[in-house]
Short mmCIF file of C-alpha atoms and ligand atoms in Angstrom, two decimals:
data_model
loop_
_atom_site.label_atom_id
_atom_site.label_comp_id
_atom_site.label_asym_id
_atom_site.label_seq_id
_atom_site.Cartn_x
_atom_site.Cartn_y
_atom_site.Cartn_z
CA UNK C 1 0.00 0.00 0.00
CA UNK C 2 2.21 2.89 -1.22
CA UNK C 3 1.90 6.18 0.61
CA UNK C 4 2.32 9.73 -0.69
CA UNK C 5 2.36 13.07 1.06
CA UNK C 6 2.18 16.26 -1.02
CA UNK C 7 3.27 19.52 0.62
CA UNK C 8 1.41 22.44 -1.00
CA UNK C 9 -1.56 20.50 -2.40
CA UNK C 10 -4.32 23.12 -2.52
CA UNK C 11 -4.32 23.83 -6.26
CA UNK C 12 -2.37 23.59 -9.52
CA UNK C 13 0.09 20.71 -9.80
CA UNK C 14 -0.21 19.85 -6.08
CA UNK C 15 -3.96 19.30 -6.34
CA UNK C 16 -3.43 17.30 -9.55
CA UNK C 17 -1.17 14.98 -7.53
CA UNK C 18 -4.10 14.34 -5.15
CA UNK C 19 -6.46 13.69 -8.08
CA UNK C 20 -4.01 11.38 -9.83
CA UNK C 21 -2.87 9.32 -6.84
CA UNK C 22 -6.37 8.93 -5.39
CA UNK C 23 -7.44 7.04 -8.54
CA UNK C 24 -5.67 3.99 -7.08
CA UNK C 25 -7.53 2.95 -3.92
CA UNK C 26 -4.43 1.07 -2.75
CA UNK C 27 -2.59 4.38 -2.26
CA UNK C 28 -2.57 6.32 0.99
CA UNK C 29 -2.71 9.96 -0.11
CA UNK C 30 -2.16 12.95 2.19
CA UNK C 31 -2.16 16.60 1.12
CA UNK C 32 -0.84 19.51 3.14
CA UNK C 33 -2.50 22.88 2.61
CA UNK C 34 -2.23 26.22 4.34
CA UNK C 35 -6.04 26.44 4.33
CA UNK C 36 -7.62 22.97 4.29
CA UNK C 37 -11.35 23.89 3.99
CA UNK C 38 -11.43 24.93 0.29
CA UNK C 39 -9.33 21.91 -0.69
CA UNK C 40 -11.68 19.59 1.18
CA UNK C 41 -14.62 21.27 -0.58
CA UNK C 42 -12.96 20.81 -3.97
CA UNK C 43 -12.23 17.14 -3.25
CA UNK C 44 -15.88 16.62 -2.27
CA UNK C 45 -17.00 18.36 -5.49
CA UNK C 46 -14.69 16.08 -7.47
CA UNK C 47 -16.08 13.02 -5.64
CA UNK C 48 -12.67 12.16 -4.12
CA UNK C 49 -13.04 10.52 -0.71
CA UNK C 50 -9.71 8.76 -0.14
CA UNK C 51 -7.45 11.80 0.45
CA UNK C 52 -6.51 13.17 3.88
CA UNK C 53 -5.88 16.91 4.20
CA UNK C 54 -3.67 18.26 6.97
CA UNK C 55 -2.97 21.95 7.66
CA UNK C 56 0.60 22.99 6.91
CA UNK C 57 2.43 26.19 6.06
CA UNK C 58 5.86 25.13 4.84
CA UNK C 59 7.50 28.43 5.88
CA UNK C 60 6.94 27.50 9.54
CA UNK C 61 9.13 24.88 11.19
CA UNK C 62 6.56 24.52 14.00
CA UNK C 63 3.67 24.07 11.54
CA UNK C 64 5.54 21.34 9.66
CA UNK C 65 6.45 19.56 12.90
CA UNK C 66 2.76 19.66 13.89
CA UNK C 67 1.73 18.38 10.42
CA UNK C 68 4.11 15.44 10.76
CA UNK C 69 2.63 14.65 14.17
CA UNK C 70 -0.89 14.63 12.64
CA UNK C 71 0.31 12.36 9.81
CA UNK C 72 1.73 9.64 12.11
CA UNK C 73 -1.58 7.82 12.75
CA UNK C 74 -2.35 7.85 9.01
CA UNK C 75 1.01 6.23 8.15
CA UNK C 76 1.49 3.13 10.31
CA UNK C 77 4.04 1.75 7.80
CA UNK C 78 5.82 5.06 7.36
CA UNK C 79 5.85 7.37 4.32
CA UNK C 80 7.05 6.05 0.96
CA UNK C 81 7.00 9.30 -1.06
CA UNK C 82 7.34 12.86 0.20
CA UNK C 83 6.66 15.37 -2.59
CA UNK C 84 7.44 18.99 -1.70
CA UNK C 85 5.50 20.96 -4.29
CA UNK C 86 4.50 24.29 -2.70
CA UNK C 87 6.24 27.38 -4.00
CA UNK C 88 6.38 31.17 -3.96
CA UNK C 89 6.48 32.59 -7.49
CA UNK C 90 6.56 36.38 -7.12
CA UNK C 91 4.53 36.86 -10.27
CA UNK C 92 4.71 40.66 -10.09
CA UNK C 93 8.47 40.62 -10.74
CA UNK C 94 8.53 37.60 -13.05
CA UNK C 95 9.19 39.49 -16.28
CA UNK C 96 11.78 41.88 -14.84
CA UNK C 97 15.51 41.51 -15.48
CA UNK C 98 18.26 42.17 -12.89
CA UNK C 99 18.82 45.81 -13.86
CA UNK C 100 15.11 46.61 -13.46
CA UNK C 101 15.71 46.57 -9.69
CA UNK C 102 18.03 49.62 -9.70
CA UNK C 103 15.96 52.19 -7.77
CA UNK C 104 15.64 52.15 -3.96
CA UNK C 105 11.99 51.16 -4.17
CA UNK C 106 12.69 48.38 -6.65
CA UNK C 107 15.64 47.08 -4.64
CA UNK C 108 13.36 46.87 -1.59
CA UNK C 109 10.79 44.96 -3.68
CA UNK C 110 13.60 42.65 -4.83
CA UNK C 111 14.72 42.11 -1.24
CA UNK C 112 11.18 41.27 -0.12
CA UNK C 113 10.50 38.92 -3.02
CA UNK C 114 13.82 37.11 -2.60
CA UNK C 115 13.30 36.63 1.13
CA UNK C 116 9.77 35.31 0.61
CA UNK C 117 11.08 32.97 -2.08
CA UNK C 118 13.91 31.82 0.20
CA UNK C 119 11.46 31.21 3.06
CA UNK C 120 9.13 29.09 0.94
CA UNK C 121 11.15 27.48 -1.84
CA UNK C 122 14.34 26.74 0.07
CA UNK C 123 13.79 26.84 3.84
CA UNK C 124 10.23 25.55 3.47
CA UNK C 125 11.60 22.49 1.71
CA UNK C 126 14.18 21.92 4.45
CA UNK C 127 11.49 22.24 7.15
CA UNK C 128 9.25 19.82 5.22
CA UNK C 129 11.96 17.20 4.72
CA UNK C 130 13.23 17.36 8.29
CA UNK C 131 9.72 17.11 9.73
CA UNK C 132 8.76 14.05 7.66
CA UNK C 133 12.16 12.31 7.54
CA UNK C 134 11.42 9.93 10.46
CA UNK C 135 8.30 8.75 8.59
CA UNK C 136 10.23 8.44 5.31
CA UNK C 137 12.91 6.34 7.03
CA UNK C 138 10.15 4.06 8.34
CA UNK C 139 8.67 3.69 4.80
CA UNK C 140 9.67 1.29 2.03
CA UNK C 141 10.34 3.46 -1.06
CA UNK C 142 12.13 6.22 0.90
CA UNK C 143 11.77 8.79 -1.92
CA UNK C 144 11.89 12.55 -1.32
CA UNK C 145 11.06 14.73 -4.33
CA UNK C 146 11.23 18.53 -4.37
CA UNK C 147 9.49 20.18 -7.30
CA UNK C 148 11.89 22.59 -8.95
CA UNK C 149 11.99 24.24 -12.38
CA UNK C 150 14.03 24.12 -15.57
CA UNK C 151 14.66 27.83 -14.94
CA UNK C 152 17.21 26.69 -12.34
CA UNK C 153 19.42 25.48 -15.20
CA UNK C 154 21.70 28.44 -16.10
CA UNK C 155 21.74 27.31 -19.73
CA UNK C 156 18.07 28.31 -20.04
CA UNK C 157 18.99 31.90 -19.12
CA UNK C 158 22.38 32.62 -20.64
CA UNK C 159 22.71 33.56 -24.31
CA UNK C 160 23.22 30.54 -26.54
CA UNK C 161 26.72 29.64 -27.73
CA UNK C 162 25.79 30.98 -31.18
CA UNK C 163 25.00 34.36 -29.58
CA UNK C 164 21.20 34.01 -29.70
CA UNK C 165 19.54 35.98 -26.89
CA UNK C 166 18.99 34.49 -23.44
CA UNK C 167 16.17 35.03 -20.91
CA UNK C 168 16.77 37.63 -18.16
CA UNK C 169 13.34 36.97 -16.58
CA UNK C 170 12.47 35.25 -13.31
CA UNK C 171 15.77 36.01 -11.58
CA UNK C 172 14.57 35.46 -8.02
CA UNK C 173 12.53 32.34 -8.77
CA UNK C 174 15.35 30.79 -10.84
CA UNK C 175 18.02 31.58 -8.23
CA UNK C 176 16.01 30.23 -5.29
CA UNK C 177 15.10 27.03 -7.16
CA UNK C 178 18.81 26.62 -8.02
CA UNK C 179 19.49 26.89 -4.28
CA UNK C 180 16.78 24.27 -3.70
CA UNK C 181 18.54 21.91 -6.13
CA UNK C 182 21.72 22.26 -4.10
CA UNK C 183 19.83 21.53 -0.88
CA UNK C 184 18.49 18.33 -2.48
CA UNK C 185 22.04 17.28 -3.46
CA UNK C 186 23.17 17.85 0.15
CA UNK C 187 20.34 15.68 1.51
CA UNK C 188 21.37 12.98 -0.99
CA UNK C 189 24.93 13.05 0.32
CA UNK C 190 23.77 12.74 3.92
CA UNK C 191 20.98 10.18 3.50
CA UNK C 192 22.30 7.83 0.79
CA UNK C 193 23.63 5.37 3.35
CA UNK C 194 20.12 5.09 4.84
CA UNK C 195 18.62 4.19 1.46
CA UNK C 196 16.85 7.53 0.95
CA UNK C 197 16.57 8.78 -2.65
CA UNK C 198 16.20 12.54 -3.15
CA UNK C 199 15.36 14.31 -6.39
CA UNK C 200 14.82 17.85 -7.65
CA UNK C 201 12.16 17.34 -10.33
CA UNK C 202 11.01 19.92 -12.89
CA UNK C 203 7.39 19.46 -14.00
CA UNK C 204 7.64 21.12 -17.44
CA UNK C 205 5.58 24.18 -18.37
CA UNK C 206 2.15 23.57 -16.86
CA UNK C 207 -1.11 25.43 -17.16
CA UNK C 208 -1.72 26.71 -13.61
CA UNK C 209 -2.35 30.17 -12.17
CA UNK C 210 1.31 30.91 -12.89
CA UNK C 211 0.91 30.74 -16.62
CA UNK C 212 -1.97 33.26 -16.83
CA UNK C 213 -0.14 36.48 -17.80
CA UNK C 214 -1.74 39.88 -17.44
CA UNK C 215 -2.42 41.61 -20.79
CA UNK C 216 0.72 43.75 -20.18
CA UNK C 217 2.87 40.63 -19.73
CA UNK C 218 1.47 38.77 -22.73
CA UNK C 219 4.18 40.13 -25.07
CA UNK C 220 6.94 38.97 -22.71
CA UNK C 221 5.30 35.57 -22.34
CA UNK C 222 5.18 35.14 -26.12
CA UNK C 223 8.84 36.23 -26.34
CA UNK C 224 9.73 33.66 -23.68
CA UNK C 225 7.86 30.90 -25.51
CA UNK C 226 9.71 31.97 -28.69
CA UNK C 227 13.06 31.43 -26.94
CA UNK C 228 11.80 28.08 -25.61
CA UNK C 229 10.98 27.06 -29.19
CA UNK C 230 14.56 27.74 -30.22
CA UNK C 231 15.63 24.86 -28.00
CA UNK C 232 12.42 22.82 -28.27
CA UNK C 233 10.92 23.44 -31.75
CA UNK C 234 7.89 21.26 -31.03
CA UNK C 235 6.89 23.25 -27.90
CA UNK C 236 3.25 24.31 -28.31
CA UNK C 237 2.52 25.83 -24.89
CA UNK C 238 1.80 24.69 -21.33
CA UNK C 239 0.59 21.17 -20.65
CA UNK C 240 -2.15 20.22 -18.13
CA UNK C 241 -1.38 19.58 -14.45
CA UNK C 242 -2.57 15.97 -14.73
CA UNK C 243 -0.42 15.26 -17.81
CA UNK C 244 2.61 16.71 -15.99
CA UNK C 245 1.90 14.61 -12.89
CA UNK C 246 1.62 11.47 -15.02
CA UNK C 247 5.07 12.19 -16.51
CA UNK C 248 6.56 13.05 -13.11
CA UNK C 249 5.20 9.83 -11.60
CA UNK C 250 7.01 7.74 -14.25
CA UNK C 251 10.28 9.47 -13.37
CA UNK C 252 9.72 8.95 -9.63
CA UNK C 253 8.80 5.28 -10.12
CA UNK C 254 12.01 4.69 -12.09
CA UNK C 255 14.36 6.26 -9.53
CA UNK C 256 17.10 4.17 -7.97
CA UNK C 257 19.65 5.08 -5.33
CA UNK C 258 22.09 5.83 -8.20
CA UNK C 259 19.86 8.83 -9.08
CA UNK C 260 19.87 10.38 -5.64
CA UNK C 261 20.44 14.13 -5.53
CA UNK C 262 19.86 14.66 -9.25
CA UNK C 263 18.07 17.56 -10.95
CA UNK C 264 15.84 16.06 -13.66
CA UNK C 265 12.90 17.03 -15.83
CA UNK C 266 9.53 15.31 -16.15
CA UNK C 267 11.20 13.38 -19.01
CA UNK C 268 13.80 12.00 -16.60
CA UNK C 269 16.62 13.94 -18.27
CA UNK C 270 17.71 17.56 -18.85
CA UNK C 271 15.01 18.37 -21.44
CA UNK C 272 12.98 20.92 -19.54
CA UNK C 273 10.04 21.26 -21.96
N1 NAP F 1 3.28 25.78 -13.49
C1 NAP F 1 4.46 25.66 -14.10
O1 NAP F 1 4.59 25.86 -15.33
C2 NAP F 1 5.68 25.26 -13.32
C3 NAP F 1 6.89 25.19 -14.02
C4 NAP F 1 8.04 24.80 -13.34
C5 NAP F 1 7.96 24.49 -11.99
N2 NAP F 1 6.77 24.58 -11.32
C6 NAP F 1 6.77 24.19 -9.90
O2 NAP F 1 5.68 23.31 -9.66
C7 NAP F 1 5.19 23.49 -8.33
C8 NAP F 1 3.71 23.77 -8.36
O3 NAP F 1 3.47 24.91 -9.18
P1 NAP F 1 2.00 25.34 -9.65
O4 NAP F 1 2.16 25.95 -10.98
O5 NAP F 1 1.04 24.25 -9.42
O6 NAP F 1 1.74 26.50 -8.59
P2 NAP F 1 0.38 27.15 -8.01
O7 NAP F 1 -0.80 26.75 -8.82
O8 NAP F 1 0.68 28.59 -7.80
O9 NAP F 1 0.31 26.45 -6.59
C9 NAP F 1 1.30 26.72 -5.65
C10 NAP F 1 1.01 25.84 -4.47
O10 NAP F 1 1.99 26.12 -3.46
C11 NAP F 1 1.28 26.31 -2.24
N3 NAP F 1 2.05 27.12 -1.31
C12 NAP F 1 2.58 28.34 -1.52
N4 NAP F 1 3.16 28.78 -0.39
C13 NAP F 1 2.98 27.79 0.55
C14 NAP F 1 3.33 27.66 1.90
N5 NAP F 1 3.99 28.62 2.55
N6 NAP F 1 2.99 26.52 2.55
C15 NAP F 1 2.30 25.53 1.92
N7 NAP F 1 1.92 25.61 0.63
C16 NAP F 1 2.26 26.74 -0.05
C17 NAP F 1 -0.01 27.00 -2.66
O11 NAP F 1 -0.93 26.98 -1.61
P3 NAP F 1 -1.99 28.19 -1.32
O12 NAP F 1 -3.24 27.83 -2.09
O13 NAP F 1 -2.17 28.16 0.15
O14 NAP F 1 -1.36 29.45 -1.82
C18 NAP F 1 -0.37 26.13 -3.86
O15 NAP F 1 -0.95 24.92 -3.45
C19 NAP F 1 6.01 24.63 -7.74
O16 NAP F 1 7.08 24.12 -6.98
C20 NAP F 1 6.56 25.35 -8.96
O17 NAP F 1 7.75 26.04 -8.70
C21 NAP F 1 5.62 24.97 -11.96
#
């Protein structure tokens, strides 16, 4: 009876994980959400009865410790898969480049966005992993997956070797997810001897609230997709959360201890789209 716990499961890809995993009644599926009530309502609307929702804000060490305590009775055989999905995006600054933060006001906005991103995307992942590690060690699969992004690969941002333009956007998000990838490599180094497999997994470009640009940002979004197409000519636009989850699940199922600490895409390689 495999078990899965998704941190940040209220919507988007996290909620799709709940939908996808609950299709198999043999799975134990637990979702963590900052505000459980609307998620429970959505699950009821979708006719999903075999998912447990626990409150959990990943930026709080105490909240994650409490969430782990609440999960213990639901996981008598431990936790097989911990998937840390929740993230801070900072959509307002997404299409700015580094030099756009030159004024005092903008540098303060940069500071605030970067700290919020650090708290959620990096420290929040550490709090999540440390809180649930005893349950993971008690489980069979012992897999810890942090959802990252292809933006954390510097080769997506820098100009191409032939001089074609790069992508200056999403500096904070890219940098904090790159830090997350390093954190995952460090956990791999420490936990390999205990049979724990860690992975930083990029889900591809997925149609969630984060890919709904304002009319002002539409031009930048199209420019970004144009650069994506330079590397991936068949790219047609964002995929659905469920299709992404299906791809991610195949990668997670195929992991062995030799993969621990890697940064992979939903294709199981370095193809981010
Ligand atoms: N969509 C894409 O194209 C794409 C591409 C690459 C990587 N990703 C990664 O995929 C993951 C999911 O993205 P998404 O597009 O599904 O995002 P989304 O629709 O914006 O959902 C973000 C999720 O994170 C949760 N969250 C945020 N802060 C949290 C906190 N402090 N504690 C607990 N949960 C928190 C949100 O919960 P609330 O409802 O409480 O806010 C929500 O469930 C993220 O790690 C993201 O970086 C997405």
